[in-house]
Coordinates of C-alpha atoms in Angstrom, one line a residue:
M293 CA -15.7 -34.6 -4.6
G294 CA -15.6 -31.0 -4.9
S295 CA -12.3 -29.5 -6.1
Y296 CA -12.0 -26.9 -3.3
R297 CA -13.7 -28.9 -0.5
L298 CA -10.4 -29.3 1.6
N299 CA -9.1 -25.7 0.7
L300 CA -11.8 -23.3 0.2
P301 CA -10.0 -20.3 -1.7
Q302 CA -12.6 -17.8 -0.5
L303 CA -11.0 -17.9 2.9
G304 CA -8.3 -15.8 1.8
E305 CA -8.4 -12.2 0.9
E306 CA -9.2 -12.2 -2.9
I307 CA -12.6 -11.0 -3.9
F308 CA -15.2 -13.6 -5.0
L309 CA -18.4 -12.6 -6.5
T310 CA -21.7 -15.0 -6.2
D311 CA -25.0 -14.8 -7.9
S312 CA -28.1 -12.6 -7.3
G313 CA -31.7 -13.2 -6.4
M314 CA -32.4 -16.2 -8.8
E315 CA -36.1 -16.7 -7.5
T316 CA -37.2 -13.3 -8.0
D317 CA -35.3 -12.7 -11.2
L318 CA -36.9 -15.9 -12.8
V319 CA -40.4 -14.9 -11.1
F320 CA -40.5 -11.3 -12.1
N321 CA -38.0 -10.8 -14.8
K322 CA -38.3 -14.1 -16.7
G323 CA -41.9 -14.6 -16.1
F324 CA -41.7 -18.2 -14.6
D325 CA -43.8 -19.5 -12.1
L326 CA -42.3 -20.9 -8.9
P327 CA -44.7 -22.8 -6.4
C328 CA -43.0 -22.1 -2.8
F329 CA -40.2 -20.2 -4.5
A330 CA -38.6 -23.6 -5.4
S331 CA -36.3 -22.6 -8.5
F332 CA -35.3 -26.4 -8.6
M333 CA -38.8 -27.4 -10.0
L334 CA -37.7 -25.7 -13.4
L335 CA -34.8 -28.3 -13.9
N336 CA -37.2 -30.7 -15.6
D337 CA -38.7 -27.8 -17.7
P338 CA -36.7 -27.2 -21.0
S339 CA -37.0 -23.5 -21.1
G340 CA -36.8 -23.3 -17.2
R341 CA -33.6 -25.1 -17.4
A342 CA -32.0 -23.1 -20.1
A343 CA -33.0 -19.8 -18.1
M344 CA -31.1 -21.2 -15.0
Y345 CA -28.2 -22.3 -16.9
D346 CA -27.8 -18.8 -18.4
Y347 CA -28.2 -17.2 -15.4
C348 CA -25.3 -19.2 -13.7
L349 CA -23.2 -18.7 -16.8
E350 CA -23.7 -14.8 -17.2
H351 CA -22.6 -14.4 -13.4
A352 CA -19.7 -16.5 -13.7
L353 CA -18.6 -14.5 -16.9
L354 CA -19.1 -11.5 -15.0
A355 CA -16.8 -12.8 -12.3
K356 CA -14.2 -13.7 -15.2
R357 CA -14.3 -10.3 -16.9
N358 CA -13.3 -8.9 -13.6
G359 CA -10.8 -11.1 -12.6
F360 CA -12.5 -12.2 -9.5
G361 CA -13.4 -15.9 -8.1
F362 CA -16.9 -17.0 -8.1
I363 CA -19.3 -18.8 -6.0
F364 CA -22.4 -20.2 -7.3
E365 CA -25.4 -21.3 -5.2
S366 CA -27.2 -24.6 -6.4
A367 CA -31.0 -24.0 -7.0
T368 CA -31.8 -26.2 -4.1
W369 CA -32.9 -23.4 -1.4
R370 CA -36.4 -25.5 -1.2
A371 CA -35.3 -29.0 -2.2
S372 CA -35.5 -30.3 1.4
P373 CA -38.0 -32.7 2.7
D374 CA -40.9 -30.8 4.1
W375 CA -41.0 -28.4 1.1
G376 CA -40.8 -31.5 -1.2
D377 CA -44.1 -32.8 0.4
R378 CA -45.7 -29.3 -0.2
L379 CA -44.7 -29.7 -3.8
G380 CA -45.7 -33.3 -4.1
L381 CA -42.3 -34.9 -4.5
D382 CA -40.9 -37.8 -2.4
K383 CA -37.2 -38.1 -1.2
N384 CA -36.2 -40.1 -4.3
A385 CA -37.2 -37.2 -6.4
L386 CA -35.8 -34.6 -4.0
E387 CA -32.4 -36.5 -4.2
A388 CA -32.3 -36.5 -7.9
A389 CA -33.2 -32.7 -8.1
N390 CA -30.4 -31.8 -5.6
R391 CA -28.0 -33.9 -7.8
D392 CA -29.3 -32.4 -11.0
A393 CA -29.0 -29.0 -9.6
I394 CA -25.1 -29.5 -9.1
A395 CA -24.5 -31.1 -12.6
L396 CA -25.9 -28.0 -14.1
V397 CA -23.5 -25.8 -12.2
E398 CA -20.8 -28.2 -13.2
K399 CA -21.5 -27.6 -16.9
A400 CA -21.7 -23.8 -16.5
R401 CA -18.2 -24.1 -14.7
D402 CA -16.8 -25.9 -17.6
E403 CA -18.0 -23.6 -20.2
A404 CA -17.2 -20.5 -18.1
A405 CA -13.5 -21.5 -17.8
L406 CA -12.5 -19.4 -15.3
E407 CA -8.8 -18.9 -14.6
T408 CA -9.8 -17.9 -11.0
P409 CA -11.6 -20.4 -8.7
F410 CA -15.3 -21.4 -9.4
V411 CA -16.4 -22.8 -6.4
I412 CA -19.9 -24.8 -6.1
S413 CA -22.1 -24.4 -3.0
G414 CA -24.8 -26.9 -2.1
N415 CA -27.5 -24.6 -1.0
V416 CA -29.8 -25.3 1.8
G417 CA -32.7 -23.0 3.0
P418 CA -34.5 -23.0 6.4
R419 CA -37.2 -25.6 7.1
G420 CA -39.8 -23.0 7.5
D421 CA -40.2 -19.6 6.1
G422 CA -37.1 -17.6 5.6
Y423 CA -38.6 -14.5 7.2
Q424 CA -40.6 -16.0 10.2
P425 CA -38.7 -18.3 12.5
G426 CA -42.2 -20.2 13.6
A427 CA -41.8 -23.1 15.9
L428 CA -38.2 -23.5 16.5
M429 CA -36.5 -26.7 16.1
T430 CA -33.6 -27.9 18.8
A431 CA -30.3 -28.2 17.0
P432 CA -30.5 -32.0 17.0
E433 CA -33.9 -32.0 15.1
A434 CA -32.4 -29.5 12.8
E435 CA -29.2 -31.6 12.3
D436 CA -31.5 -34.6 11.4
Y437 CA -33.8 -32.3 9.1
H438 CA -30.8 -31.0 7.3
S439 CA -28.7 -34.1 6.9
F440 CA -30.9 -35.3 3.9
Q441 CA -29.2 -32.5 1.6
A442 CA -25.9 -32.4 3.3
E443 CA -25.3 -36.2 2.7
I444 CA -26.5 -35.8 -0.8
F445 CA -24.0 -32.8 -1.7
A446 CA -21.2 -34.9 0.0
G447 CA -21.6 -37.3 -2.8
T448 CA -21.5 -34.5 -5.7
A449 CA -19.1 -31.9 -7.1
A450 CA -20.2 -29.6 -4.4
D451 CA -17.4 -27.9 -2.4
L452 CA -19.6 -26.9 0.6
V453 CA -22.9 -26.5 2.0
T454 CA -24.1 -23.0 2.5
A455 CA -27.3 -22.4 4.4
L456 CA -29.1 -19.1 3.2
T457 CA -31.7 -17.1 5.3
M458 CA -31.1 -18.5 8.5
N459 CA -33.3 -16.8 11.1
N460 CA -32.5 -18.7 14.2
T461 CA -29.4 -20.2 15.9
P462 CA -30.8 -23.7 16.8
E463 CA -31.3 -24.4 13.0
A464 CA -27.9 -22.8 11.9
I465 CA -26.2 -24.9 14.6
G466 CA -28.1 -28.3 13.1
V467 CA -26.8 -27.3 9.7
A468 CA -23.4 -26.9 10.7
N469 CA -23.5 -30.3 12.4
A470 CA -25.1 -31.8 9.4
A471 CA -22.4 -30.6 7.2
A472 CA -19.6 -31.7 9.5
A473 CA -21.3 -35.1 9.9
A474 CA -21.2 -35.6 6.0
G475 CA -17.5 -34.3 5.9
M476 CA -18.6 -31.2 4.2
P477 CA -17.4 -27.3 5.2
C478 CA -20.2 -25.3 6.0
V479 CA -21.0 -21.4 5.9
I480 CA -24.1 -20.1 7.6
S481 CA -25.8 -16.8 6.3
F482 CA -28.1 -15.2 8.7
T483 CA -30.9 -12.7 7.5
V484 CA -31.8 -9.9 9.8
E485 CA -34.6 -7.7 10.3
T486 CA -34.6 -3.5 9.6
D487 CA -32.9 -3.2 13.0
G488 CA -30.1 -5.4 12.1
R489 CA -31.4 -8.3 14.8
L490 CA -32.3 -11.8 13.5
P491 CA -36.1 -12.5 13.1
T492 CA -35.8 -14.0 16.8
G493 CA -34.7 -10.6 18.1
Q494 CA -31.2 -12.2 18.8
P495 CA -28.4 -9.7 17.9
L496 CA -26.2 -10.6 14.9
G497 CA -23.0 -11.0 16.6
E498 CA -24.6 -13.0 19.4
A499 CA -26.0 -15.5 17.0
I500 CA -22.7 -16.1 15.4
M501 CA -21.1 -16.3 18.7
E502 CA -23.4 -19.0 19.8
T503 CA -23.4 -20.9 16.6
D504 CA -19.5 -21.0 16.7
F505 CA -19.5 -22.1 20.1
E506 CA -22.4 -24.7 20.1
A507 CA -21.6 -26.3 16.6
R508 CA -19.3 -29.5 16.8
K509 CA -17.3 -28.0 14.2
Q510 CA -17.3 -24.2 13.4
P511 CA -18.6 -23.0 10.4
A512 CA -16.0 -21.7 7.8
Y513 CA -17.4 -18.4 8.0
Y514 CA -20.7 -16.5 7.9
M515 CA -22.5 -14.1 5.8
I516 CA -25.7 -11.9 5.9
N517 CA -28.3 -12.3 3.2
C518 CA -31.9 -11.2 2.4
A519 CA -31.5 -7.9 3.9
H520 CA -30.4 -4.4 2.5
P521 CA -27.2 -2.8 3.7
S522 CA -29.2 0.1 5.5
H523 CA -30.5 -2.6 7.8
F524 CA -27.5 -3.9 9.1
T525 CA -24.5 -1.2 8.7
S526 CA -25.0 0.5 12.1
T527 CA -24.8 -3.2 13.5
L528 CA -21.4 -3.7 11.8
E529 CA -20.5 -0.3 12.9
Q530 CA -20.6 -1.5 16.5
G531 CA -19.3 -5.1 15.9
E532 CA -16.8 -6.5 17.9
H533 CA -14.4 -9.6 17.5
W534 CA -17.0 -11.5 15.7
L535 CA -16.7 -9.1 13.0
S536 CA -13.9 -11.4 11.7
R537 CA -16.2 -14.4 11.2
L538 CA -18.1 -12.4 8.2
K539 CA -17.0 -13.0 4.8
G540 CA -19.8 -12.3 2.5
V541 CA -23.1 -10.3 1.9
R542 CA -25.9 -10.9 -0.3
A543 CA -28.1 -7.9 0.0
N544 CA -31.5 -7.2 -1.1
A545 CA -32.1 -4.5 -3.7
S546 CA -35.2 -3.1 -1.8
K547 CA -35.1 -1.1 1.5
C548 CA -38.4 -2.8 2.5
S549 CA -38.8 -4.9 5.5
H550 CA -39.6 -8.7 5.3
A551 CA -43.2 -7.9 6.0
E552 CA -43.4 -5.4 3.2
L553 CA -41.5 -7.7 0.8
D554 CA -44.0 -10.6 1.5
E555 CA -47.1 -8.6 0.6
A556 CA -45.4 -6.8 -2.5
E557 CA -47.1 -7.9 -5.8
T558 CA -44.4 -5.9 -7.8
L559 CA -40.5 -6.1 -7.8
D560 CA -38.6 -3.7 -6.2
D561 CA -35.3 -3.6 -7.8
G562 CA -33.9 -0.5 -5.9
N563 CA -31.0 1.3 -7.4
P564 CA -28.0 -0.9 -8.7
G565 CA -25.8 1.8 -8.7
E566 CA -26.4 2.7 -5.2
L567 CA -26.2 -0.9 -4.1
G568 CA -22.8 -1.1 -5.8
L569 CA -21.5 1.9 -3.9
E570 CA -23.0 0.5 -0.5
N571 CA -21.3 -2.8 -0.9
A572 CA -18.0 -1.1 -1.4
A573 CA -18.6 0.9 1.6
L574 CA -19.0 -2.5 3.6
R575 CA -15.7 -3.8 2.4
R576 CA -13.9 -0.7 3.8
L577 CA -16.0 -0.9 7.1
V578 CA -15.4 -4.7 7.5
P579 CA -12.1 -5.6 5.8
S580 CA -12.8 -9.4 6.1
L581 CA -15.7 -9.0 3.6
N582 CA -14.6 -10.3 0.2
I583 CA -17.6 -12.4 -1.1
F584 CA -20.4 -10.3 -2.8
G585 CA -23.6 -11.1 -4.3
G586 CA -27.4 -10.4 -4.3
C587 CA -30.4 -11.4 -2.9
C588 CA -34.2 -10.5 -3.5
G589 CA -34.9 -8.0 -6.2
T590 CA -31.1 -8.3 -7.5
D591 CA -30.0 -9.4 -10.8
L592 CA -27.0 -9.4 -13.1
R593 CA -27.2 -5.4 -13.2
H594 CA -26.7 -5.3 -9.4
V595 CA -23.9 -7.7 -9.2
E596 CA -22.1 -5.6 -12.1
A597 CA -22.5 -2.5 -10.3
I598 CA -21.1 -4.1 -7.0
A599 CA -18.4 -5.6 -9.2
A600 CA -17.5 -2.1 -10.7
Q601 CA -17.2 -0.6 -7.4
L602 CA -15.1 -3.3 -6.0
S603 CA -12.7 -3.1 -9.2
R604 CA -12.4 0.5 -8.7
A605 CA -11.5 0.1 -5.1
S606 CA -8.9 -2.4 -5.8
K607 CA -7.2 -0.5 -8.6
A608 CA -7.2 2.5 -6.2
A609 CA -5.5 0.7 -3.2

């Protein structure tokens, strides 16, 4: 059982770092091939496994140097049944991969030896494309689908289930219900378009409130990922009481839209220093935000820049 499952330390006010854009880092910076963007497929490749381990450890040690807590997302964003089918894997192989991904993080946690909390998150992704909602499931259908990973994580050292790049509320509600049924705390991270709305067109605040109202057990908190701060800052500036439910941001390095990113053949890694300043500004705008990392196009450099700005702001406070 996860060390923090019953008392998530990131629910307080202390700053936590998380990792960056694992998949884009592995593909564009490390030269690995990831069919379906499924990083877990590298677990059985010695060089790929070593790269993933080093990636986890270097981000954890960055948190350690800054005295921040750390949350690591397991490499299981694509390790669900439909994606397993596309990759030629049956459910037994998928279960083994999900468990192995958590075990990899456990090893890195032990080596990092943080004095602050090291939280292990069992990561789930959307059943379909992260950018296009496609044919929407009902919440019960989504619960049935995502229960596969939630139940596996419940039997590991994972402290929580985190759903990244959620692009519609029925699926988010289904994930929350699947996690609750498995006895796991849950976090929902929505992705938004350049207008600050979900790909379905639903406003972010409305999606958070609907998920809170409809889920059998409310998520522990919400995040935003796979969007640049320029895409959603104005939404947060106009936010209401739902802003207090937001605790984390994993921003893209690029200011491109999802459609543009889908068509890109080269990596847009943006400006790490600028991204650091933008994340610090988000924390000033929304005081509940205390979890920061990166998403597409980001790597350790970007999280280092974010950490530097957060450290500077903390010392000045």
